Amino acid sequence: EVAYIIHTVVDITEQTLERRIGESKAKNAQLLLQTCIESLNDFLVFSIDRQYKILHFNTSFQEATKQAYGTAVEIGANLLECITNERDKEAAKSNFDVAMSGRKHDTIEEYGSIERNYFETSYNPMVNDHGEIIGATIITSNITARKRSEMELRRLAAIVDHTVDAVIGKSLDGVITSWNRSAERLYGYKASEVIGHSGSVIIPAELSYEEM
């Protein structure tokens, strides 16, 4: 037979409030992080855990991956499985592993299946509050235009260097900035000896191309 009914009341208002405040702070921190990485329009920003699963990414990274490999990335997906070019997959895994071994490093490499582009990338280990490496953060930018310009300049420089005519470059104040092999044969000085010096001192007036 029931002799007594014991009714116990526990005030959990403070605990619930603290939990909700904690959840709100976490959401605000997540929003702030996403806002920051989205603001880097010229950079692809993403992070992965030790199993290569995507933790965060910005829209630029999402669009670039779609363009390069025809795949859509999402939180929790294995990034290596999104890379359809096997050579790129091996290079990416190698770079991720270096970062997750604790070493920050930078690379300039070519990526893409549909269209190849050059990317300058910084790989950084991601460390938790206990000093444990839990993944990697990656910031990269497409430098294809700059890289192709550099390659074209090197090609033109090689043509100039091997032409039969003496080709000399000077700044507005007369300082020599370039000196090809034919100039070396004509004047008897190596490029390392004249670049940075005044042309009027190096080249006799009677041999100056300005007088020709």
mmCIF file of C-alpha atoms in Angstrom:
data_model
loop_
_atom_site.group_PDB
_atom_site.id
_atom_site.type_symbol
_atom_site.label_atom_id
_atom_site.label_comp_id
_atom_site.label_asym_id
_atom_site.label_seq_id
_atom_site.Cartn_x
_atom_site.Cartn_y
_atom_site.Cartn_z
ATOM 1 C CA GLU A 1 0.000 0.000 0.000
ATOM 2 C CA VAL A 2 1.194 3.513 -0.789
ATOM 3 C CA ALA A 3 1.991 5.272 2.445
ATOM 4 C CA TYR A 4 3.647 8.430 1.152
ATOM 5 C CA ILE A 5 4.217 10.304 -2.098
ATOM 6 C CA ILE A 6 7.554 12.099 -2.203
ATOM 7 C CA HIS A 7 7.735 14.930 -4.720
ATOM 8 C CA THR A 8 11.216 16.248 -5.464
ATOM 9 C CA VAL A 9 11.784 19.431 -7.483
ATOM 10 C CA VAL A 10 15.201 20.376 -8.902
ATOM 11 C CA ASP A 11 15.808 23.866 -10.221
ATOM 12 C CA ILE A 12 17.666 23.418 -13.527
ATOM 13 C CA THR A 13 17.055 26.933 -14.809
ATOM 14 C CA GLU A 14 20.681 27.984 -14.287
ATOM 15 C CA GLN A 15 22.063 24.826 -15.887
ATOM 16 C CA THR A 16 19.765 25.189 -18.882
ATOM 17 C CA LEU A 17 20.702 28.837 -19.258
ATOM 18 C CA GLU A 18 24.425 28.038 -19.154
ATOM 19 C CA ARG A 19 23.959 25.302 -21.740
ATOM 20 C CA ARG A 20 22.049 27.610 -24.054
ATOM 21 C CA ILE A 21 24.663 30.347 -23.628
ATOM 22 C CA GLY A 22 27.364 27.823 -24.487
ATOM 23 C CA GLU A 23 25.471 26.695 -27.583
ATOM 24 C CA SER A 24 24.950 30.308 -28.626
ATOM 25 C CA LYS A 25 28.663 31.086 -28.254
ATOM 26 C CA ALA A 26 29.562 28.020 -30.322
ATOM 27 C CA LYS A 27 27.157 29.061 -33.079
ATOM 28 C CA ASN A 28 28.510 32.616 -33.048
ATOM 29 C CA ALA A 29 32.096 31.332 -33.245
ATOM 30 C CA GLN A 30 31.148 29.078 -36.158
ATOM 31 C CA LEU A 31 29.443 31.987 -37.938
ATOM 32 C CA LEU A 32 32.446 34.231 -37.358
ATOM 33 C CA LEU A 33 34.818 31.591 -38.731
ATOM 34 C CA GLN A 34 32.697 31.047 -41.842
ATOM 35 C CA THR A 35 32.374 34.809 -42.396
ATOM 36 C CA CYS A 36 36.148 35.216 -42.176
ATOM 37 C CA ILE A 37 36.970 32.495 -44.670
ATOM 38 C CA GLU A 38 34.231 33.657 -47.047
ATOM 39 C CA SER A 39 35.730 37.159 -47.055
ATOM 40 C CA LEU A 40 38.927 35.797 -48.647
ATOM 41 C CA ASN A 41 37.508 35.884 -52.161
ATOM 42 C CA ASP A 42 40.880 35.526 -53.893
ATOM 43 C CA PHE A 43 41.866 32.473 -51.836
ATOM 44 C CA LEU A 44 40.614 28.916 -51.520
ATOM 45 C CA VAL A 45 40.358 28.110 -47.800
ATOM 46 C CA PHE A 46 39.539 24.719 -46.309
ATOM 47 C CA SER A 47 40.431 22.370 -43.460
ATOM 48 C CA ILE A 48 40.468 18.600 -43.056
ATOM 49 C CA ASP A 49 40.772 16.143 -40.192
ATOM 50 C CA ARG A 50 43.296 13.310 -39.970
ATOM 51 C CA GLN A 51 41.051 11.085 -42.115
ATOM 52 C CA TYR A 52 41.037 13.763 -44.882
ATOM 53 C CA LYS A 53 37.386 14.603 -44.178
ATOM 54 C CA ILE A 54 36.411 18.204 -44.909
ATOM 55 C CA LEU A 55 35.696 20.327 -41.827
ATOM 56 C CA HIS A 56 35.308 23.797 -43.332
ATOM 57 C CA PHE A 57 35.582 25.419 -46.752
ATOM 58 C CA ASN A 58 34.707 28.674 -48.454
ATOM 59 C CA THR A 59 32.712 29.204 -51.621
ATOM 60 C CA SER A 60 35.853 29.874 -53.675
ATOM 61 C CA PHE A 61 37.186 26.403 -52.799
ATOM 62 C CA GLN A 62 33.838 24.814 -53.598
ATOM 63 C CA GLU A 63 33.670 26.489 -57.014
ATOM 64 C CA ALA A 64 37.312 25.735 -57.863
ATOM 65 C CA THR A 65 36.931 22.035 -57.004
ATOM 66 C CA LYS A 66 33.807 21.805 -59.149
ATOM 67 C CA GLN A 67 35.624 23.471 -62.048
ATOM 68 C CA ALA A 68 38.797 21.396 -61.683
ATOM 69 C CA TYR A 69 37.318 17.927 -61.107
ATOM 70 C CA GLY A 70 33.590 18.184 -61.742
ATOM 71 C CA THR A 71 32.842 17.130 -58.154
ATOM 72 C CA ALA A 72 30.806 18.847 -55.427
ATOM 73 C CA VAL A 73 32.372 19.109 -51.976
ATOM 74 C CA GLU A 74 30.441 19.011 -48.707
ATOM 75 C CA ILE A 75 31.233 18.966 -45.012
ATOM 76 C CA GLY A 76 32.242 15.481 -43.886
ATOM 77 C CA ALA A 77 33.203 14.262 -47.361
ATOM 78 C CA ASN A 78 36.608 12.684 -47.917
ATOM 79 C CA LEU A 79 38.511 15.311 -49.904
ATOM 80 C CA LEU A 80 40.769 12.753 -51.602
ATOM 81 C CA GLU A 81 37.691 11.096 -53.095
ATOM 82 C CA CYS A 82 36.689 14.462 -54.610
ATOM 83 C CA ILE A 83 39.980 14.642 -56.550
ATOM 84 C CA THR A 84 39.490 12.619 -59.718
ATOM 85 C CA ASN A 85 43.032 12.999 -61.091
ATOM 86 C CA GLU A 86 45.193 10.265 -59.526
ATOM 87 C CA ARG A 87 48.439 12.237 -59.781
ATOM 88 C CA ASP A 88 46.799 15.213 -58.076
ATOM 89 C CA LYS A 89 45.344 12.931 -55.405
ATOM 90 C CA GLU A 90 48.780 11.529 -54.562
ATOM 91 C CA ALA A 91 50.332 15.022 -54.447
ATOM 92 C CA ALA A 92 47.525 16.357 -52.248
ATOM 93 C CA LYS A 93 47.750 13.417 -49.818
ATOM 94 C CA SER A 94 51.515 13.844 -49.561
ATOM 95 C CA ASN A 95 51.159 17.547 -48.747
ATOM 96 C CA PHE A 96 48.356 16.894 -46.232
ATOM 97 C CA ASP A 97 50.484 14.249 -44.502
ATOM 98 C CA VAL A 98 53.444 16.616 -44.211
ATOM 99 C CA ALA A 99 51.216 19.209 -42.527
ATOM 100 C CA MET A 100 49.693 16.614 -40.197
ATOM 101 C CA SER A 101 53.182 15.494 -39.224
ATOM 102 C CA GLY A 102 53.570 18.963 -37.718
ATOM 103 C CA ARG A 103 55.449 20.808 -40.458
ATOM 104 C CA LYS A 104 54.104 23.919 -42.127
ATOM 105 C CA HIS A 105 55.136 24.186 -45.771
ATOM 106 C CA ASP A 106 54.348 26.028 -49.016
ATOM 107 C CA THR A 107 54.145 24.722 -52.577
ATOM 108 C CA ILE A 108 53.515 25.854 -56.145
ATOM 109 C CA GLU A 109 51.929 23.003 -58.079
ATOM 110 C CA GLU A 110 49.628 22.316 -61.019
ATOM 111 C CA TYR A 111 46.191 20.795 -60.361
ATOM 112 C CA GLY A 112 43.034 19.939 -62.284
ATOM 113 C CA SER A 113 41.524 17.270 -64.534
ATOM 114 C CA ILE A 114 39.342 19.370 -66.813
ATOM 115 C CA GLU A 115 41.745 22.310 -66.967
ATOM 116 C CA ARG A 116 45.226 22.486 -65.435
ATOM 117 C CA ASN A 117 45.996 25.514 -63.276
ATOM 118 C CA TYR A 118 48.872 26.569 -61.039
ATOM 119 C CA PHE A 119 48.196 27.047 -57.323
ATOM 120 C CA GLU A 120 50.378 28.579 -54.621
ATOM 121 C CA THR A 121 49.441 26.806 -51.404
ATOM 122 C CA SER A 122 50.236 27.051 -47.701
ATOM 123 C CA TYR A 123 49.701 23.882 -45.609
ATOM 124 C CA ASN A 124 49.454 24.264 -41.822
ATOM 125 C CA PRO A 125 48.972 21.699 -39.040
ATOM 126 C CA MET A 126 45.785 22.163 -36.991
ATOM 127 C CA VAL A 127 46.370 21.703 -33.249
ATOM 128 C CA ASN A 128 43.812 21.341 -30.425
ATOM 129 C CA ASP A 129 44.022 22.721 -26.873
ATOM 130 C CA HIS A 130 46.088 19.708 -25.762
ATOM 131 C CA GLY A 131 48.747 20.247 -28.415
ATOM 132 C CA GLU A 132 47.563 17.305 -30.523
ATOM 133 C CA ILE A 133 47.520 17.597 -34.305
ATOM 134 C CA ILE A 134 43.941 16.939 -35.375
ATOM 135 C CA GLY A 135 44.109 17.932 -39.037
ATOM 136 C CA ALA A 136 45.353 20.583 -41.413
ATOM 137 C CA THR A 137 44.266 23.984 -42.690
ATOM 138 C CA ILE A 138 45.037 24.959 -46.260
ATOM 139 C CA ILE A 139 45.057 28.360 -47.959
ATOM 140 C CA THR A 140 45.708 28.448 -51.696
ATOM 141 C CA SER A 141 45.406 30.866 -54.602
ATOM 142 C CA ASN A 142 45.258 30.403 -58.360
ATOM 143 C CA ILE A 143 48.422 31.926 -59.843
ATOM 144 C CA THR A 144 48.036 30.558 -63.358
ATOM 145 C CA ALA A 145 48.070 33.981 -65.033
ATOM 146 C CA ARG A 146 51.196 35.029 -63.137
ATOM 147 C CA LYS A 147 52.912 31.695 -63.784
ATOM 148 C CA ARG A 148 52.213 31.805 -67.510
ATOM 149 C CA SER A 149 53.478 35.394 -67.684
ATOM 150 C CA GLU A 150 56.696 34.320 -65.967
ATOM 151 C CA MET A 151 57.105 31.424 -68.398
ATOM 152 C CA GLU A 152 56.568 33.743 -71.374
ATOM 153 C CA LEU A 153 59.115 36.208 -69.996
ATOM 154 C CA ARG A 154 61.654 33.392 -69.579
ATOM 155 C CA ARG A 155 60.984 32.261 -73.142
ATOM 156 C CA LEU A 156 61.505 35.777 -74.478
ATOM 157 C CA ALA A 157 64.627 36.202 -72.345
ATOM 158 C CA ALA A 158 66.060 32.991 -73.817
ATOM 159 C CA ILE A 159 65.380 34.268 -77.345
ATOM 160 C CA VAL A 160 67.046 37.600 -76.586
ATOM 161 C CA ASP A 161 70.003 35.901 -74.906
ATOM 162 C CA HIS A 162 70.723 33.751 -77.956
ATOM 163 C CA THR A 163 70.176 36.317 -80.709
ATOM 164 C CA VAL A 164 73.213 37.322 -82.820
ATOM 165 C CA ASP A 165 72.666 41.019 -82.042
ATOM 166 C CA ALA A 166 73.910 42.693 -78.888
ATOM 167 C CA VAL A 167 70.829 43.503 -76.789
ATOM 168 C CA ILE A 168 71.305 45.771 -73.761
ATOM 169 C CA GLY A 169 68.608 46.998 -71.388
ATOM 170 C CA LYS A 170 68.999 50.202 -69.416
ATOM 171 C CA SER A 171 66.899 52.056 -66.863
ATOM 172 C CA LEU A 172 65.891 55.695 -67.343
ATOM 173 C CA ASP A 173 68.980 56.840 -65.433
ATOM 174 C CA GLY A 174 71.313 54.810 -67.670
ATOM 175 C CA VAL A 175 71.940 51.824 -65.357
ATOM 176 C CA ILE A 176 72.315 48.515 -67.221
ATOM 177 C CA THR A 177 69.533 46.048 -66.406
ATOM 178 C CA SER A 178 70.134 43.307 -68.993
ATOM 179 C CA TRP A 179 73.082 42.177 -71.114
ATOM 180 C CA ASN A 180 72.885 39.256 -73.552
ATOM 181 C CA ARG A 181 75.618 36.921 -74.787
ATOM 182 C CA SER A 182 76.247 38.895 -77.978
ATOM 183 C CA ALA A 183 76.838 41.982 -75.831
ATOM 184 C CA GLU A 184 79.399 39.978 -73.866
ATOM 185 C CA ARG A 185 81.217 39.071 -77.089
ATOM 186 C CA LEU A 186 81.048 42.629 -78.450
ATOM 187 C CA TYR A 187 82.168 44.514 -75.337
ATOM 188 C CA GLY A 188 84.161 41.843 -73.501
ATOM 189 C CA TYR A 189 82.254 42.023 -70.220
ATOM 190 C CA LYS A 190 80.082 39.329 -68.646
ATOM 191 C CA ALA A 191 76.527 40.180 -67.594
ATOM 192 C CA SER A 192 77.459 39.736 -63.907
ATOM 193 C CA GLU A 193 80.136 42.410 -64.324
ATOM 194 C CA VAL A 194 77.961 45.135 -65.852
ATOM 195 C CA ILE A 195 74.371 44.762 -64.632
ATOM 196 C CA GLY A 196 73.713 47.435 -62.046
ATOM 197 C CA HIS A 197 76.442 49.734 -63.383
ATOM 198 C CA SER A 198 76.114 52.861 -65.497
ATOM 199 C CA GLY A 199 76.263 52.175 -69.219
ATOM 200 C CA SER A 200 78.321 55.317 -69.839
ATOM 201 C CA VAL A 201 81.123 53.888 -67.707
ATOM 202 C CA ILE A 202 81.057 50.385 -69.196
ATOM 203 C CA ILE A 203 80.499 51.188 -72.859
ATOM 204 C CA PRO A 204 82.963 53.547 -74.601
ATOM 205 C CA ALA A 205 81.267 56.436 -76.349
ATOM 206 C CA GLU A 206 82.541 55.310 -79.753
ATOM 207 C CA LEU A 207 80.880 51.902 -79.236
ATOM 208 C CA SER A 208 77.693 53.113 -77.611
ATOM 209 C CA TYR A 209 74.609 51.807 -79.387
ATOM 210 C CA GLU A 210 72.994 55.163 -78.645
ATOM 211 C CA GLU A 211 75.465 56.780 -81.035
ATOM 212 C CA MET A 212 74.878 54.211 -83.793
#
